[in-house]
PDB file of C-alpha atoms in Angstrom:
ATOM      1  CA  UNK A 251      27.854 -21.172  17.296  1.00 46.00           C
ATOM      2  CA  UNK A 252      24.546 -22.803  18.104  1.00 50.00           C
ATOM      3  CA  UNK A 253      24.334 -26.173  19.710  1.00 55.00           C
ATOM      4  CA  UNK A 254      22.380 -28.983  18.123  1.00 54.00           C
ATOM      5  CA  UNK A 255      19.568 -28.642  20.684  1.00 51.00           C
ATOM      6  CA  UNK A 256      19.233 -24.905  19.924  1.00 51.00           C
ATOM      7  CA  UNK A 257      19.001 -25.659  16.209  1.00 48.00           C
ATOM      8  CA  UNK A 258      16.290 -28.264  16.859  1.00 52.00           C
ATOM      9  CA  UNK A 259      14.311 -25.820  19.010  1.00 52.00           C
ATOM     10  CA  UNK A 260      14.442 -23.153  16.283  1.00 53.00           C
ATOM     11  CA  UNK A 261      13.705 -25.588  13.459  1.00 62.00           C
ATOM     12  CA  UNK A 262       9.933 -26.107  13.980  1.00 69.00           C
ATOM     13  CA  UNK A 263       9.166 -22.381  14.095  1.00 68.00           C
ATOM     14  CA  UNK A 264      11.370 -21.592  11.116  1.00 74.00           C
ATOM     15  CA  UNK A 265      10.072 -24.573   9.171  1.00 77.00           C
ATOM     16  CA  UNK A 266       6.507 -23.508   9.965  1.00 83.00           C
ATOM     17  CA  UNK A 267       6.970 -19.997   8.587  1.00 85.00           C
ATOM     18  CA  UNK A 268       8.918 -21.467   5.678  1.00 86.00           C
ATOM     19  CA  UNK A 269       6.007 -23.741   4.819  1.00 89.00           C
ATOM     20  CA  UNK A 270       3.586 -20.813   5.106  1.00 90.00           C
ATOM     21  CA  UNK A 271       5.694 -18.608   2.829  1.00 90.00           C
ATOM     22  CA  UNK A 272       6.196 -21.397   0.280  1.00 93.00           C
ATOM     23  CA  UNK A 273       2.528 -22.439   0.165  1.00 94.00           C
ATOM     24  CA  UNK A 274       1.305 -18.848  -0.012  1.00 94.00           C
ATOM     25  CA  UNK A 275       3.816 -18.159  -2.771  1.00 94.00           C
ATOM     26  CA  UNK A 276       2.518 -21.058  -4.875  1.00 96.00           C
ATOM     27  CA  UNK A 277      -1.137 -20.115  -4.390  1.00 96.00           C
ATOM     28  CA  UNK A 278      -0.478 -16.470  -5.237  1.00 96.00           C
ATOM     29  CA  UNK A 279       1.706 -17.518  -8.183  1.00 96.00           C
ATOM     30  CA  UNK A 280      -1.041 -19.527  -9.876  1.00 97.00           C
ATOM     31  CA  UNK A 281      -3.872 -17.090  -9.122  1.00 97.00           C
ATOM     32  CA  UNK A 282      -1.918 -14.051 -10.307  1.00 97.00           C
ATOM     33  CA  UNK A 283      -0.603 -15.909 -13.349  1.00 97.00           C
ATOM     34  CA  UNK A 284      -4.187 -16.808 -14.317  1.00 97.00           C
ATOM     35  CA  UNK A 285      -5.315 -13.203 -13.913  1.00 97.00           C
ATOM     36  CA  UNK A 286      -2.319 -11.943 -15.909  1.00 97.00           C
ATOM     37  CA  UNK A 287      -3.160 -14.363 -18.735  1.00 97.00           C
ATOM     38  CA  UNK A 288      -6.826 -13.302 -18.781  1.00 96.00           C
ATOM     39  CA  UNK A 289      -5.861  -9.628 -18.752  1.00 96.00           C
ATOM     40  CA  UNK A 290      -3.235 -10.146 -21.427  1.00 95.00           C
ATOM     41  CA  UNK A 291      -5.653 -11.989 -23.709  1.00 95.00           C
ATOM     42  CA  UNK A 292      -8.311  -9.301 -23.269  1.00 93.00           C
ATOM     43  CA  UNK A 293      -5.796  -6.578 -24.133  1.00 92.00           C
ATOM     44  CA  UNK A 294      -4.444  -8.584 -27.058  1.00 92.00           C
ATOM     45  CA  UNK A 295      -7.961  -8.971 -28.474  1.00 90.00           C
ATOM     46  CA  UNK A 296      -8.638  -5.258 -27.955  1.00 86.00           C
ATOM     47  CA  UNK A 297      -5.349  -4.142 -29.487  1.00 84.00           C
ATOM     48  CA  UNK A 298      -5.455  -6.451 -32.507  1.00 84.00           C
ATOM     49  CA  UNK A 299      -9.162  -5.863 -33.052  1.00 75.00           C
ATOM     50  CA  UNK A 300      -8.593  -2.122 -33.258  1.00 60.00           C
ATOM     51  CA  UNK A 301      -6.554  -2.717 -36.422  1.00 58.00           C
ATOM     52  CA  UNK A 302      -9.569  -4.268 -38.118  1.00 57.00           C
ATOM     53  CA  UNK A 303     -11.942  -1.432 -37.215  1.00 55.00           C
ATOM     54  CA  UNK A 304     -12.702   1.221 -39.819  1.00 55.00           C
ATOM     55  CA  UNK A 305     -12.324   4.058 -37.335  1.00 58.00           C
ATOM     56  CA  UNK A 306      -9.723   3.648 -34.604  1.00 60.00           C
ATOM     57  CA  UNK A 307     -10.536   5.221 -31.261  1.00 63.00           C
ATOM     58  CA  UNK A 308      -7.399   7.062 -30.085  1.00 63.00           C
ATOM     59  CA  UNK A 309      -8.798   7.539 -26.578  1.00 67.00           C
ATOM     60  CA  UNK A 310      -8.668   3.821 -25.890  1.00 78.00           C
ATOM     61  CA  UNK A 311      -4.987   3.676 -26.795  1.00 84.00           C
ATOM     62  CA  UNK A 312      -4.179   5.392 -23.499  1.00 89.00           C
ATOM     63  CA  UNK A 313      -6.261   2.824 -21.609  1.00 89.00           C
ATOM     64  CA  UNK A 314      -4.482  -0.005 -23.416  1.00 91.00           C
ATOM     65  CA  UNK A 315      -1.063   1.513 -22.676  1.00 93.00           C
ATOM     66  CA  UNK A 316      -1.684   1.787 -18.933  1.00 94.00           C
ATOM     67  CA  UNK A 317      -3.248  -1.667 -18.849  1.00 94.00           C
ATOM     68  CA  UNK A 318      -0.221  -3.199 -20.566  1.00 95.00           C
ATOM     69  CA  UNK A 319       2.041  -1.461 -18.039  1.00 96.00           C
ATOM     70  CA  UNK A 320      -0.109  -2.846 -15.199  1.00 96.00           C
ATOM     71  CA  UNK A 321       0.047  -6.367 -16.666  1.00 96.00           C
ATOM     72  CA  UNK A 322       3.837  -6.125 -16.898  1.00 97.00           C
ATOM     73  CA  UNK A 323       3.947  -5.152 -13.222  1.00 97.00           C
ATOM     74  CA  UNK A 324       1.578  -8.049 -12.494  1.00 96.00           C
ATOM     75  CA  UNK A 325       3.962 -10.424 -14.286  1.00 97.00           C
ATOM     76  CA  UNK A 326       6.768  -9.109 -12.072  1.00 97.00           C
ATOM     77  CA  UNK A 327       4.488  -9.930  -9.125  1.00 96.00           C
ATOM     78  CA  UNK A 328       4.103 -13.469 -10.485  1.00 96.00           C
ATOM     79  CA  UNK A 329       7.886 -13.772 -10.585  1.00 96.00           C
ATOM     80  CA  UNK A 330       8.043 -12.450  -7.015  1.00 95.00           C
ATOM     81  CA  UNK A 331       5.487 -15.052  -5.918  1.00 94.00           C
ATOM     82  CA  UNK A 332       7.801 -17.709  -7.309  1.00 96.00           C
ATOM     83  CA  UNK A 333      10.600 -16.087  -5.337  1.00 94.00           C
ATOM     84  CA  UNK A 334       8.467 -16.490  -2.206  1.00 93.00           C
ATOM     85  CA  UNK A 335       8.436 -20.233  -2.853  1.00 94.00           C
ATOM     86  CA  UNK A 336      12.259 -20.245  -2.942  1.00 93.00           C
ATOM     87  CA  UNK A 337      12.454 -18.169   0.243  1.00 92.00           C
ATOM     88  CA  UNK A 338      10.035 -20.567   1.929  1.00 90.00           C
ATOM     89  CA  UNK A 339      12.029 -23.564   0.776  1.00 91.00           C
ATOM     90  CA  UNK A 340      15.255 -22.113   2.166  1.00 90.00           C
ATOM     91  CA  UNK A 341      13.506 -21.372   5.475  1.00 86.00           C
ATOM     92  CA  UNK A 342      12.364 -24.996   5.666  1.00 86.00           C
ATOM     93  CA  UNK A 343      15.948 -26.198   5.385  1.00 83.00           C
ATOM     94  CA  UNK A 344      17.323 -27.648   8.626  1.00 80.00           C
ATOM     95  CA  UNK A 345      20.641 -25.870   8.151  1.00 80.00           C
ATOM     96  CA  UNK A 346      20.202 -22.397   9.701  1.00 80.00           C
ATOM     97  CA  UNK A 347      23.138 -21.069   7.695  1.00 81.00           C
ATOM     98  CA  UNK A 348      20.964 -21.338   4.570  1.00 83.00           C
ATOM     99  CA  UNK A 349      18.058 -19.352   6.046  1.00 86.00           C
ATOM    100  CA  UNK A 350      17.569 -15.829   4.760  1.00 86.00           C
ATOM    101  CA  UNK A 351      17.533 -13.287   7.543  1.00 88.00           C
ATOM    102  CA  UNK A 352      14.278 -11.877   8.821  1.00 87.00           C
ATOM    103  CA  UNK A 353      15.373  -8.446   7.581  1.00 90.00           C
ATOM    104  CA  UNK A 354      16.018  -9.755   4.057  1.00 91.00           C
ATOM    105  CA  UNK A 355      12.690 -11.576   3.979  1.00 90.00           C
ATOM    106  CA  UNK A 356      10.848  -8.500   5.229  1.00 93.00           C
ATOM    107  CA  UNK A 357      12.634  -6.329   2.667  1.00 94.00           C
ATOM    108  CA  UNK A 358      11.589  -8.662  -0.172  1.00 93.00           C
ATOM    109  CA  UNK A 359       7.976  -8.661   0.987  1.00 94.00           C
ATOM    110  CA  UNK A 360       7.898  -4.872   1.323  1.00 95.00           C
ATOM    111  CA  UNK A 361       9.245  -4.495  -2.209  1.00 95.00           C
ATOM    112  CA  UNK A 362       6.443  -6.739  -3.446  1.00 95.00           C
ATOM    113  CA  UNK A 363       3.868  -4.564  -1.685  1.00 96.00           C
ATOM    114  CA  UNK A 364       5.228  -1.415  -3.333  1.00 97.00           C
ATOM    115  CA  UNK A 365       5.345  -3.039  -6.770  1.00 96.00           C
ATOM    116  CA  UNK A 366       1.772  -4.318  -6.445  1.00 96.00           C
ATOM    117  CA  UNK A 367       0.546  -0.884  -5.367  1.00 97.00           C
ATOM    118  CA  UNK A 368       2.241   0.658  -8.421  1.00 97.00           C
ATOM    119  CA  UNK A 369       0.487  -1.971 -10.561  1.00 96.00           C
ATOM    120  CA  UNK A 370      -2.856  -1.033  -9.036  1.00 97.00           C
ATOM    121  CA  UNK A 371      -2.188   2.647  -9.743  1.00 97.00           C
ATOM    122  CA  UNK A 372      -1.294   1.950 -13.386  1.00 97.00           C
ATOM    123  CA  UNK A 373      -4.388  -0.181 -13.903  1.00 96.00           C
ATOM    124  CA  UNK A 374      -6.582   2.466 -12.271  1.00 96.00           C
ATOM    125  CA  UNK A 375      -5.164   5.063 -14.673  1.00 95.00           C
ATOM    126  CA  UNK A 376      -5.990   2.761 -17.585  1.00 94.00           C
ATOM    127  CA  UNK A 377      -9.454   2.011 -16.255  1.00 94.00           C
ATOM    128  CA  UNK A 378     -10.116   5.718 -15.720  1.00 94.00           C
ATOM    129  CA  UNK A 379      -9.111   6.567 -19.285  1.00 92.00           C
ATOM    130  CA  UNK A 380     -11.236   3.714 -20.634  1.00 91.00           C
ATOM    131  CA  UNK A 381     -14.269   4.667 -18.557  1.00 92.00           C
ATOM    132  CA  UNK A 382     -13.947   8.272 -19.736  1.00 91.00           C
ATOM    133  CA  UNK A 383     -14.046   7.107 -23.373  1.00 87.00           C
ATOM    134  CA  UNK A 384     -16.995   4.785 -22.724  1.00 88.00           C
ATOM    135  CA  UNK A 385     -18.943   7.504 -20.888  1.00 88.00           C
ATOM    136  CA  UNK A 386     -18.221  10.023 -23.643  1.00 85.00           C
ATOM    137  CA  UNK A 387     -19.470   7.562 -26.243  1.00 81.00           C
ATOM    138  CA  UNK A 388     -22.595   6.693 -24.275  1.00 82.00           C
ATOM    139  CA  UNK A 389     -23.658  10.295 -23.592  1.00 83.00           C
ATOM    140  CA  UNK A 390     -22.978  11.362 -27.184  1.00 77.00           C
ATOM    141  CA  UNK A 391     -25.664   8.985 -28.438  1.00 73.00           C
ATOM    142  CA  UNK A 392     -29.020  10.723 -28.789  1.00 71.00           C
ATOM    143  CA  UNK A 393     -31.828   8.706 -27.218  1.00 71.00           C
ATOM    144  CA  UNK A 394     -34.184   6.942 -29.596  1.00 64.00           C
ATOM    145  CA  UNK A 395     -32.347   8.001 -32.755  1.00 63.00           C
ATOM    146  CA  UNK A 396     -30.397   5.739 -35.072  1.00 61.00           C
ATOM    147  CA  UNK A 397     -26.674   6.225 -34.685  1.00 62.00           C
ATOM    148  CA  UNK A 398     -25.087   7.403 -37.891  1.00 63.00           C
ATOM    149  CA  UNK A 399     -21.559   7.988 -36.592  1.00 62.00           C
ATOM    150  CA  UNK A 400     -19.813   4.641 -35.976  1.00 62.00           C
ATOM    151  CA  UNK A 401     -17.280   6.333 -33.668  1.00 63.00           C
ATOM    152  CA  UNK A 402     -20.046   6.930 -31.123  1.00 67.00           C
ATOM    153  CA  UNK A 403     -20.953   3.263 -30.777  1.00 74.00           C
ATOM    154  CA  UNK A 404     -19.563   1.375 -27.804  1.00 75.00           C
ATOM    155  CA  UNK A 405     -17.966  -1.682 -29.339  1.00 79.00           C
ATOM    156  CA  UNK A 406     -17.085  -4.968 -27.684  1.00 79.00           C
ATOM    157  CA  UNK A 407     -13.403  -4.165 -28.194  1.00 83.00           C
ATOM    158  CA  UNK A 408     -13.854  -1.092 -26.015  1.00 83.00           C
ATOM    159  CA  UNK A 409     -15.156  -3.302 -23.227  1.00 89.00           C
ATOM    160  CA  UNK A 410     -12.201  -5.691 -23.585  1.00 91.00           C
ATOM    161  CA  UNK A 411      -9.876  -2.825 -22.668  1.00 91.00           C
ATOM    162  CA  UNK A 412     -11.898  -2.295 -19.499  1.00 93.00           C
ATOM    163  CA  UNK A 413     -11.806  -6.039 -18.768  1.00 94.00           C
ATOM    164  CA  UNK A 414      -8.014  -6.028 -19.094  1.00 94.00           C
ATOM    165  CA  UNK A 415      -7.711  -3.109 -16.683  1.00 95.00           C
ATOM    166  CA  UNK A 416     -10.081  -4.544 -14.079  1.00 96.00           C
ATOM    167  CA  UNK A 417      -8.373  -7.935 -14.192  1.00 96.00           C
ATOM    168  CA  UNK A 418      -4.976  -6.241 -13.763  1.00 96.00           C
ATOM    169  CA  UNK A 419      -6.318  -4.307 -10.772  1.00 97.00           C
ATOM    170  CA  UNK A 420      -7.588  -7.561  -9.264  1.00 96.00           C
ATOM    171  CA  UNK A 421      -4.300  -9.388  -9.802  1.00 96.00           C
ATOM    172  CA  UNK A 422      -2.198  -6.606  -8.330  1.00 96.00           C
ATOM    173  CA  UNK A 423      -4.625  -6.227  -5.428  1.00 97.00           C
ATOM    174  CA  UNK A 424      -4.302  -9.928  -4.623  1.00 97.00           C
ATOM    175  CA  UNK A 425      -0.529  -9.542  -4.744  1.00 95.00           C
ATOM    176  CA  UNK A 426      -0.726  -6.686  -2.267  1.00 97.00           C
ATOM    177  CA  UNK A 427      -2.994  -8.612   0.104  1.00 97.00           C
ATOM    178  CA  UNK A 428      -0.782 -11.704  -0.117  1.00 95.00           C
ATOM    179  CA  UNK A 429       2.350  -9.712   0.655  1.00 95.00           C
ATOM    180  CA  UNK A 430       0.754  -7.834   3.553  1.00 96.00           C
ATOM    181  CA  UNK A 431      -0.433 -11.139   5.020  1.00 95.00           C
ATOM    182  CA  UNK A 432       3.027 -12.681   4.609  1.00 94.00           C
ATOM    183  CA  UNK A 433       4.623  -9.641   6.210  1.00 94.00           C
ATOM    184  CA  UNK A 434       2.346 -10.099   9.210  1.00 94.00           C
ATOM    185  CA  UNK A 435       3.208 -13.813   9.434  1.00 91.00           C
ATOM    186  CA  UNK A 436       6.946 -13.121   9.267  1.00 89.00           C
ATOM    187  CA  UNK A 437       6.689 -10.474  12.003  1.00 89.00           C
ATOM    188  CA  UNK A 438       4.908 -12.980  14.268  1.00 86.00           C
ATOM    189  CA  UNK A 439       7.910 -15.321  14.145  1.00 76.00           C
TER     190      UNK A 439
END
């Protein structure tokens, strides 16, 4: 059992890393939540707008699918950021019995890194499918001639799918960077 003086000597270091984890968790939470909302709205506009178009573009459906998967992973990352705030709060507690172990904290951060990397991969797949459709549409348009086939026109809804994918990549990337930084901070203490 630790003496009171040993607990006091450990408290500032543990409270310092606890504050860092909690503050970083809140910052990442709000930034990633904002990016998830922007991506979700862009995909919602793209998906609902496709229903109003005369000719649906089946190639963009794949891009929307992967983007939605990436946004769901991003929302899990938002939840994990909130979990960081709880881990930080428990580390700030003066009672060392309530502190999560360094191994548990490291394990949680590593899981967040893996999840964010999966989110990046999913969003890249969606962005790749969307770019392929946009490139195919752009090169199928003859230069200087009026376009008679409406399927060959790049519509704003097509670009919204790309916006959703890029925003999901950004959000998951920020989650990865945040978790890597936190992992480094935890290993220092």
